[in-house]
Structure formats: C-alpha cells, structure tokens
Amino acid sequence: MGVPAAAMEPSVLGQSGPGSLAPWCSVSSGPSRYVLGMQDLFQGYSKTLEFLAHSAKVHSVAWSCNRRRLASGSFDNTVSVFVLEKDWMVKENNYQGHGDSVDQLCWHPSNPDLFVTASGDKTIRIWDVRTTKCIATVNTKGENINICWSPDGQTIAVGNKDDVVTFIEAKTHRSKAEEQFKFEVNEISWNNDNMFFLTNGNGCINIFSYSELKPVQSINAHPCNCICINADALVSLWDVDELVCVWCFSRLDWPVRMLSFKDHFIGIAEVETGDKLWEVQCESLTFTVAWHPKRPLLAFACDDIDGKYDSSQEAGTVKLFGLPNDS
C-alpha cells in the first residue's frame, strides 16, 4: 500500500483552483477502493503522540532513507534524533554545535548514518549517527535557511537569506559553485534526473540543469510568493514529467508552508483526485511535516500557540500521527 501524500483537501471535489491547467478534472463517480481503504485504516490508526525533542520551537523534521530514524532541528540550536521502534519513538541523541537556530536538515539519500544541517550561524554541519559527532563544518557567506542533498549523494546545496545558493562537494566539503539569484529564493531541491528546482518570491518554480545551472523552464505556479509549495493557500500538484499542473487543492484560510498548514489541522488527501482521507487536528499552526517513507506515519511539529513562546504548550515537541488507537 502506498503512502498518501500530505496535501490539503479541495473545497469542491473535481474542481480546479484558479489558474490550474488540470486536464482531467471530471466529476468522480465515487471514492476509489484506495481512498475507502485508507479512510478505514485511519479509523483505527489516528492516534497522535508527542515526543519532547527540544527546549524551543522545532523548525524541521526528516526521516532517514532506511526509515528507522527521525531527526528534528530547532530554534534551540540543536538536532534531536529518534529511533522508530514499532509504534513508539525513542530519543537516541541530541546533537550540539551550531551557534544559531537549525532552520533545516536532510538525510543522505542512500547512507542512513549521515545527515546535514543548515543554520543561521553561517555554517552547515555534516553529522554521523554512528559516532554521534559532527564530521565536517563548512563555513558559508550568509545565514542559511534551506538545504538539500543531490540524489547521488555527491553534492549538498544550501541557500541563505541573501538568495545565494552554494553547491558543496560532499566528500571534500569544499564549495564548488555559487549562484546569486536576483529574486527571493525560498526552497531548493533536486529531482532524480539531476534537475535543480527552486521556488521564488514571484510564485514561480524555476528549473535548472545541473551542474551548468542553465535555465530550463520557469513555471508560473501561484499568484503570489512561493515559499515551498505556495503562499496563496493553494497546493498545486505537478506532473514532473510533463511539467503541467494536474490538480489544485484549495479551502485553506492561511498560506501553506513546507507542505504544512497554517490552519489548525493537517488535511490528508489522495493525490490523483484530491479525495479527503483524514484530518489531523492541531492546537496551533503546523510548521513542518514529513511522511515516513514506507508506513502511513506523519511526523510534524507545531508553532508556539498564538506565536508566543510557552514551553508548556507545543514548543520543542515532535508529533507522530498514524499510530494505532489502542496503543
């Protein structure tokens, strides 16, 4: 059984959002067997547990490629790593060394022991869970806000607040290229065909060849700032082969961030039709989410309630949804 994608439920099933190029938005004859099966699954697996990870707000969560570990980065300058044991998570270690908040992290695409962090202290750090130590620190020119690893594991890209993206050789830890963009860069990623994607402040997705960084295509995805997926309270689903929008999910009151949601719930929908599968209620705004690579388990973290720091409410906790109700 495939893992459903984290996307918002549409306001009207079968209806595209503004500007969508969806070519097959016909009215469905009813929920598919998959949708009914997932809805039935979540009836018995809708429990959410909280795990204390940090002393301040969590910025980022990510699963390792072997599906065993979950890492979280925080405003408290540290990273926590949990080990998934059936229907429970055990905190394995806390990693310290950054001098500012850990804004984003990601795991090596094929080595489950390595992860990399981006921080506002103008460094990135590579960590090894076997030694529980930082194995490399790379100085950068600005305060880093996003990071990703190339699919072959050879290159790390890091973006900073000044819209500079630096490409670092993973083995030598040396910068091999740097690109200053003339627009706001909000999120960066590679696809498996070694194309480099970024979202910008004009609501566009820019696609470049790598490593030449020659523009391949610019997609006008949204009417305003594209933070990760968007900032217009819409989630657009794109076919990466055809580069066309095949679906648009709406019905949000607040902008979307990191495939997470500024309403007080997370909506889970079937990708091809937008059919609602489940709704995860949250007491505050969701800041980051990550699906487990194999199981229908969703890790997420919430903002401080009402935007105010309160260690007794939400701050520093990682949540895991999809656990059996009788656990």
Short mmCIF file of C-alpha atoms in Angstrom, two decimals:
data_model
loop_
_atom_site.label_atom_id
_atom_site.label_comp_id
_atom_site.label_asym_id
_atom_site.label_seq_id
_atom_site.Cartn_x
_atom_site.Cartn_y
_atom_site.Cartn_z
CA MET A 1 0.00 0.00 0.00
CA GLY A 2 1.40 3.36 -0.99
CA VAL A 3 1.77 6.17 1.49
CA PRO A 4 -0.69 9.02 0.85
CA ALA A 5 0.70 12.44 0.10
CA ALA A 6 0.27 15.26 2.60
CA ALA A 7 -1.92 17.73 0.76
CA MET A 8 -4.92 19.84 1.62
CA GLU A 9 -8.43 18.70 0.91
CA PRO A 10 -10.11 20.56 -2.00
CA SER A 11 -13.08 22.78 -1.29
CA VAL A 12 -15.06 21.20 -4.12
CA LEU A 13 -14.08 17.75 -5.36
CA GLY A 14 -13.38 17.69 -9.07
CA GLN A 15 -12.86 21.45 -9.27
CA SER A 16 -9.51 23.02 -10.03
CA GLY A 17 -8.22 26.12 -8.33
CA PRO A 18 -7.59 29.45 -10.07
CA GLY A 19 -5.18 29.19 -12.98
CA SER A 20 -4.93 25.41 -12.82
CA LEU A 21 -4.06 23.58 -16.02
CA ALA A 22 -5.63 20.35 -14.80
CA PRO A 23 -6.56 18.31 -17.89
CA TRP A 24 -8.73 15.68 -16.23
CA CYS A 25 -10.84 17.22 -13.51
CA SER A 26 -14.04 15.33 -14.30
CA VAL A 27 -16.56 14.62 -11.54
CA SER A 28 -15.70 11.34 -9.84
CA SER A 29 -18.25 8.52 -9.68
CA GLY A 30 -17.29 8.00 -6.05
CA PRO A 31 -14.31 7.31 -3.80
CA SER A 32 -11.86 4.73 -5.12
CA ARG A 33 -11.08 1.48 -3.35
CA TYR A 34 -7.77 3.01 -2.26
CA VAL A 35 -9.50 6.04 -0.72
CA LEU A 36 -12.01 3.88 1.14
CA GLY A 37 -9.21 1.60 2.32
CA MET A 38 -7.12 4.48 3.66
CA GLN A 39 -10.12 6.06 5.36
CA ASP A 40 -10.85 2.73 7.01
CA LEU A 41 -7.18 2.39 8.04
CA PHE A 42 -7.12 5.80 9.71
CA GLN A 43 -10.28 4.90 11.65
CA GLY A 44 -8.08 2.58 13.70
CA TYR A 45 -4.75 4.37 13.25
CA SER A 46 -5.40 8.03 14.03
CA LYS A 47 -3.60 8.42 17.33
CA THR A 48 -1.03 11.21 17.69
CA LEU A 49 1.73 11.06 20.30
CA GLU A 50 4.06 13.87 21.37
CA PHE A 51 7.77 13.42 21.99
CA LEU A 52 9.83 16.05 23.79
CA ALA A 53 12.73 16.85 21.49
CA HIS A 54 13.91 20.41 22.22
CA SER A 55 13.65 23.38 24.54
CA ALA A 56 12.29 25.65 21.80
CA LYS A 57 10.30 25.56 18.55
CA VAL A 58 11.03 22.82 16.02
CA HIS A 59 11.82 24.11 12.52
CA SER A 60 12.38 20.91 10.55
CA VAL A 61 11.73 17.15 10.65
CA ALA A 62 13.02 14.47 8.29
CA TRP A 63 13.20 10.65 8.06
CA SER A 64 16.37 8.71 7.21
CA CYS A 65 16.48 6.70 4.00
CA ASN A 66 16.34 3.39 5.88
CA ARG A 67 13.09 4.58 7.53
CA ARG A 68 14.46 3.93 11.02
CA ARG A 69 15.35 7.39 12.33
CA LEU A 70 13.62 10.75 12.57
CA ALA A 71 15.67 13.93 13.01
CA SER A 72 14.41 17.33 14.16
CA GLY A 73 16.10 20.74 14.06
CA SER A 74 15.19 23.53 16.42
CA PHE A 75 15.41 27.17 17.40
CA ASP A 76 17.43 25.92 20.41
CA ASN A 77 20.41 25.38 18.03
CA THR A 78 20.35 21.58 18.34
CA VAL A 79 19.24 18.46 16.48
CA SER A 80 17.48 15.52 18.09
CA VAL A 81 17.40 12.04 16.55
CA PHE A 82 14.75 9.47 17.41
CA VAL A 83 14.68 5.76 16.58
CA LEU A 84 11.33 4.33 15.47
CA GLU A 85 10.53 1.12 17.32
CA LYS A 86 7.25 -0.29 16.03
CA ASP A 87 4.65 2.17 17.39
CA TRP A 88 6.96 4.27 19.54
CA MET A 89 9.94 6.59 19.16
CA VAL A 90 12.97 6.55 21.45
CA LYS A 91 15.25 9.56 21.62
CA GLU A 92 18.70 8.36 20.59
CA ASN A 93 20.79 11.51 20.82
CA ASN A 94 20.92 15.28 20.85
CA TYR A 95 23.49 16.99 18.63
CA GLN A 96 25.01 20.30 19.68
CA GLY A 97 27.49 22.59 17.95
CA HIS A 98 25.59 25.21 15.97
CA GLY A 99 25.67 28.77 17.28
CA ASP A 100 22.23 29.68 15.94
CA SER A 101 18.94 28.01 15.07
CA VAL A 102 18.88 24.88 12.90
CA ASP A 103 16.49 26.00 10.19
CA GLN A 104 16.53 22.89 8.02
CA LEU A 105 18.10 19.44 7.84
CA CYS A 106 18.13 16.50 5.49
CA TRP A 107 19.49 12.95 5.45
CA HIS A 108 21.92 11.48 2.94
CA PRO A 109 19.85 9.91 0.13
CA SER A 110 21.46 6.46 0.47
CA ASN A 111 23.58 6.45 3.65
CA PRO A 112 21.26 6.23 6.68
CA ASP A 113 24.02 7.28 9.08
CA LEU A 114 24.63 10.78 7.70
CA PHE A 115 22.58 13.96 7.84
CA VAL A 116 23.35 17.62 7.19
CA THR A 117 22.06 20.76 8.89
CA ALA A 118 21.70 24.39 7.80
CA SER A 119 21.95 27.10 10.43
CA GLY A 120 21.70 30.82 10.88
CA ASP A 121 25.28 30.75 12.24
CA LYS A 122 26.59 30.81 8.62
CA THR A 123 27.66 27.17 8.64
CA ILE A 124 26.41 23.78 7.58
CA ARG A 125 27.39 20.69 9.51
CA ILE A 126 27.50 17.03 8.49
CA TRP A 127 26.78 14.56 11.29
CA ASP A 128 27.33 10.81 11.70
CA VAL A 129 24.92 8.96 13.99
CA ARG A 130 27.47 6.14 14.48
CA THR A 131 29.90 8.46 16.24
CA THR A 132 27.24 10.98 17.34
CA LYS A 133 29.62 13.71 16.24
CA CYS A 134 29.93 16.42 13.63
CA ILE A 135 32.32 15.12 10.97
CA ALA A 136 32.54 18.35 8.98
CA THR A 137 31.75 22.04 9.37
CA VAL A 138 31.55 24.19 6.25
CA ASN A 139 31.55 27.98 6.54
CA THR A 140 29.17 29.85 4.25
CA LYS A 141 28.69 33.52 3.43
CA GLY A 142 25.24 34.05 4.90
CA GLU A 143 22.57 32.87 7.32
CA ASN A 144 21.37 29.56 5.93
CA ILE A 145 17.68 28.74 5.68
CA ASN A 146 17.38 25.70 3.39
CA ILE A 147 19.43 22.69 2.37
CA CYS A 148 19.21 19.58 0.21
CA TRP A 149 21.36 16.65 -0.87
CA SER A 150 21.66 15.61 -4.51
CA PRO A 151 20.19 12.17 -5.35
CA ASP A 152 23.67 10.71 -5.95
CA GLY A 153 24.89 12.00 -2.59
CA GLN A 154 27.84 13.86 -4.12
CA THR A 155 26.64 17.44 -3.70
CA ILE A 156 24.94 19.49 -1.00
CA ALA A 157 23.11 22.69 -1.93
CA VAL A 158 22.48 25.33 0.71
CA GLY A 159 20.54 28.57 0.36
CA ASN A 160 20.84 31.64 2.57
CA LYS A 161 18.76 34.71 3.40
CA ASP A 162 20.57 36.75 0.73
CA ASP A 163 19.27 34.45 -2.04
CA VAL A 164 22.67 32.86 -2.62
CA VAL A 165 22.77 29.11 -3.28
CA THR A 166 26.12 27.39 -2.66
CA PHE A 167 26.95 23.94 -4.00
CA ILE A 168 29.31 21.95 -1.78
CA GLU A 169 31.16 18.76 -2.67
CA ALA A 170 30.10 16.23 -0.04
CA LYS A 171 33.41 14.33 0.07
CA THR A 172 35.84 17.25 0.24
CA HIS A 173 33.44 19.66 1.99
CA ARG A 174 34.54 22.39 -0.38
CA SER A 175 32.39 24.87 -2.25
CA LYS A 176 32.44 24.14 -5.98
CA ALA A 177 29.89 26.66 -7.23
CA GLU A 178 27.86 29.61 -6.05
CA GLU A 179 24.89 31.35 -7.60
CA GLN A 180 23.44 34.73 -6.63
CA PHE A 181 19.82 34.97 -7.70
CA LYS A 182 18.06 38.25 -8.39
CA PHE A 183 14.82 37.07 -6.82
CA GLU A 184 13.77 35.68 -3.45
CA VAL A 185 14.77 32.02 -3.15
CA ASN A 186 12.55 30.14 -0.73
CA GLU A 187 13.09 26.42 -1.26
CA ILE A 188 15.53 24.24 -3.22
CA SER A 189 15.54 20.62 -4.36
CA TRP A 190 16.87 18.17 -6.95
CA ASN A 191 14.82 15.62 -8.80
CA ASN A 192 16.07 12.15 -9.75
CA ASP A 193 17.01 13.36 -13.24
CA ASN A 194 19.55 15.77 -11.73
CA MET A 195 17.48 18.84 -12.49
CA PHE A 196 17.66 21.57 -9.85
CA PHE A 197 14.41 23.19 -8.69
CA LEU A 198 13.79 26.29 -6.63
CA THR A 199 10.75 28.32 -5.67
CA ASN A 200 10.82 32.10 -5.65
CA GLY A 201 9.08 35.16 -4.32
CA ASN A 202 7.17 35.69 -7.56
CA GLY A 203 5.18 32.48 -7.22
CA CYS A 204 7.33 30.63 -9.78
CA ILE A 205 9.14 27.31 -9.85
CA ASN A 206 12.48 27.70 -11.62
CA ILE A 207 14.13 24.63 -13.13
CA PHE A 208 17.85 24.49 -13.97
CA SER A 209 20.15 21.91 -15.48
CA TYR A 210 22.87 20.73 -13.11
CA SER A 211 25.73 21.34 -12.90
CA GLU A 212 25.62 24.01 -15.59
CA LEU A 213 22.78 25.84 -13.81
CA LYS A 214 21.30 26.82 -17.15
CA PRO A 215 17.61 27.78 -17.01
CA VAL A 216 15.40 25.03 -18.43
CA GLN A 217 11.94 26.28 -17.57
CA SER A 218 10.07 28.69 -15.33
CA ILE A 219 6.61 27.67 -14.19
CA ASN A 220 4.12 30.28 -13.01
CA ALA A 221 2.76 28.11 -10.23
CA HIS A 222 0.99 30.65 -8.00
CA PRO A 223 -0.26 34.23 -7.96
CA CYS A 224 2.00 35.24 -5.07
CA ASN A 225 5.09 34.28 -3.08
CA CYS A 226 6.04 30.60 -3.45
CA ILE A 227 7.50 29.69 -0.05
CA CYS A 228 7.85 25.97 -0.52
CA ILE A 229 4.76 24.88 -2.33
CA ASN A 230 2.99 28.23 -2.13
CA ALA A 231 1.82 31.16 -0.06
CA ASP A 232 -1.63 31.62 -1.60
CA ALA A 233 -3.45 28.94 0.44
CA LEU A 234 -3.39 26.58 -2.55
CA VAL A 235 -1.44 23.38 -3.10
CA SER A 236 -0.69 22.68 -6.76
CA LEU A 237 0.20 19.14 -7.77
CA TRP A 238 2.54 18.97 -10.77
CA ASP A 239 3.40 16.11 -13.11
CA VAL A 240 7.21 16.22 -13.07
CA ASP A 241 7.49 14.50 -16.46
CA GLU A 242 5.09 16.78 -18.35
CA LEU A 243 5.57 19.82 -16.09
CA VAL A 244 1.87 20.62 -16.04
CA CYS A 245 -0.41 21.22 -13.10
CA VAL A 246 -2.70 18.21 -12.81
CA TRP A 247 -4.57 19.22 -9.67
CA CYS A 248 -5.07 22.17 -7.37
CA PHE A 249 -6.13 21.76 -3.74
CA SER A 250 -7.86 24.69 -2.06
CA ARG A 251 -10.00 25.51 1.02
CA LEU A 252 -7.29 26.95 3.24
CA ASP A 253 -7.60 30.10 5.27
CA TRP A 254 -3.85 30.62 5.67
CA PRO A 255 -0.76 30.18 3.48
CA VAL A 256 0.93 26.81 3.17
CA ARG A 257 4.45 26.24 4.47
CA MET A 258 6.63 23.14 3.96
CA LEU A 259 3.64 21.02 2.92
CA SER A 260 2.26 22.01 6.28
CA PHE A 261 -0.70 24.16 7.05
CA LYS A 262 -1.43 27.46 8.70
CA ASP A 263 -4.90 26.31 9.69
CA HIS A 264 -5.23 24.31 12.90
CA PHE A 265 -5.37 20.99 11.10
CA ILE A 266 -3.45 18.94 8.58
CA GLY A 267 -5.54 17.62 5.71
CA ILE A 268 -4.52 14.33 4.08
CA ALA A 269 -5.77 13.76 0.54
CA GLU A 270 -5.42 11.17 -2.21
CA VAL A 271 -3.05 12.63 -4.79
CA GLU A 272 -4.83 11.90 -8.07
CA THR A 273 -8.35 13.01 -7.11
CA GLY A 274 -7.97 15.21 -4.06
CA ASP A 275 -10.40 13.00 -2.13
CA LYS A 276 -10.17 13.64 1.58
CA LEU A 277 -8.64 10.77 3.54
CA TRP A 278 -8.29 12.24 7.01
CA GLU A 279 -7.88 15.43 9.01
CA VAL A 280 -5.33 15.74 11.81
CA GLN A 281 -6.42 18.32 14.37
CA CYS A 282 -3.73 20.61 15.80
CA GLU A 283 -3.89 23.10 18.66
CA SER A 284 -1.60 25.55 16.89
CA LEU A 285 -0.15 26.28 13.47
CA THR A 286 1.81 23.47 11.82
CA PHE A 287 5.31 24.42 10.72
CA THR A 288 6.87 21.27 9.26
CA VAL A 289 5.73 17.77 8.24
CA ALA A 290 7.39 14.58 6.93
CA TRP A 291 5.81 11.32 5.78
CA HIS A 292 7.53 8.10 6.78
CA PRO A 293 8.99 6.61 3.55
CA LYS A 294 7.12 3.31 3.93
CA ARG A 295 4.38 3.48 6.57
CA PRO A 296 1.42 5.88 6.81
CA LEU A 297 3.05 7.73 9.70
CA LEU A 298 3.26 11.52 9.66
CA ALA A 299 5.83 13.38 11.74
CA PHE A 300 5.11 17.06 12.31
CA ALA A 301 5.80 19.98 14.61
CA CYS A 302 3.68 22.96 15.58
CA ASP A 303 4.39 26.60 16.16
CA ASP A 304 4.09 28.13 19.61
CA ILE A 305 0.45 28.81 20.44
CA ASP A 306 -0.57 32.30 19.31
CA GLY A 307 3.01 32.86 18.22
CA LYS A 308 4.20 33.21 21.80
CA TYR A 309 6.88 31.08 23.38
CA ASP A 310 5.43 28.79 26.03
CA SER A 311 7.46 25.70 26.91
CA SER A 312 4.37 24.00 28.32
CA GLN A 313 2.43 24.26 25.06
CA GLU A 314 3.79 22.83 21.82
CA ALA A 315 7.31 24.31 21.90
CA GLY A 316 10.02 21.71 21.43
CA THR A 317 7.80 18.70 20.76
CA VAL A 318 7.72 16.42 17.73
CA LYS A 319 4.42 14.73 16.98
CA LEU A 320 3.76 11.41 15.27
CA PHE A 321 0.36 10.70 13.70
CA GLY A 322 -0.88 7.35 12.39
CA LEU A 323 -0.36 5.19 15.44
CA PRO A 324 -2.90 2.50 16.46
CA ASN A 325 -5.68 3.90 18.63
CA ASP A 326 -5.32 1.03 21.12
CA SER A 327 -1.55 1.55 21.64
#
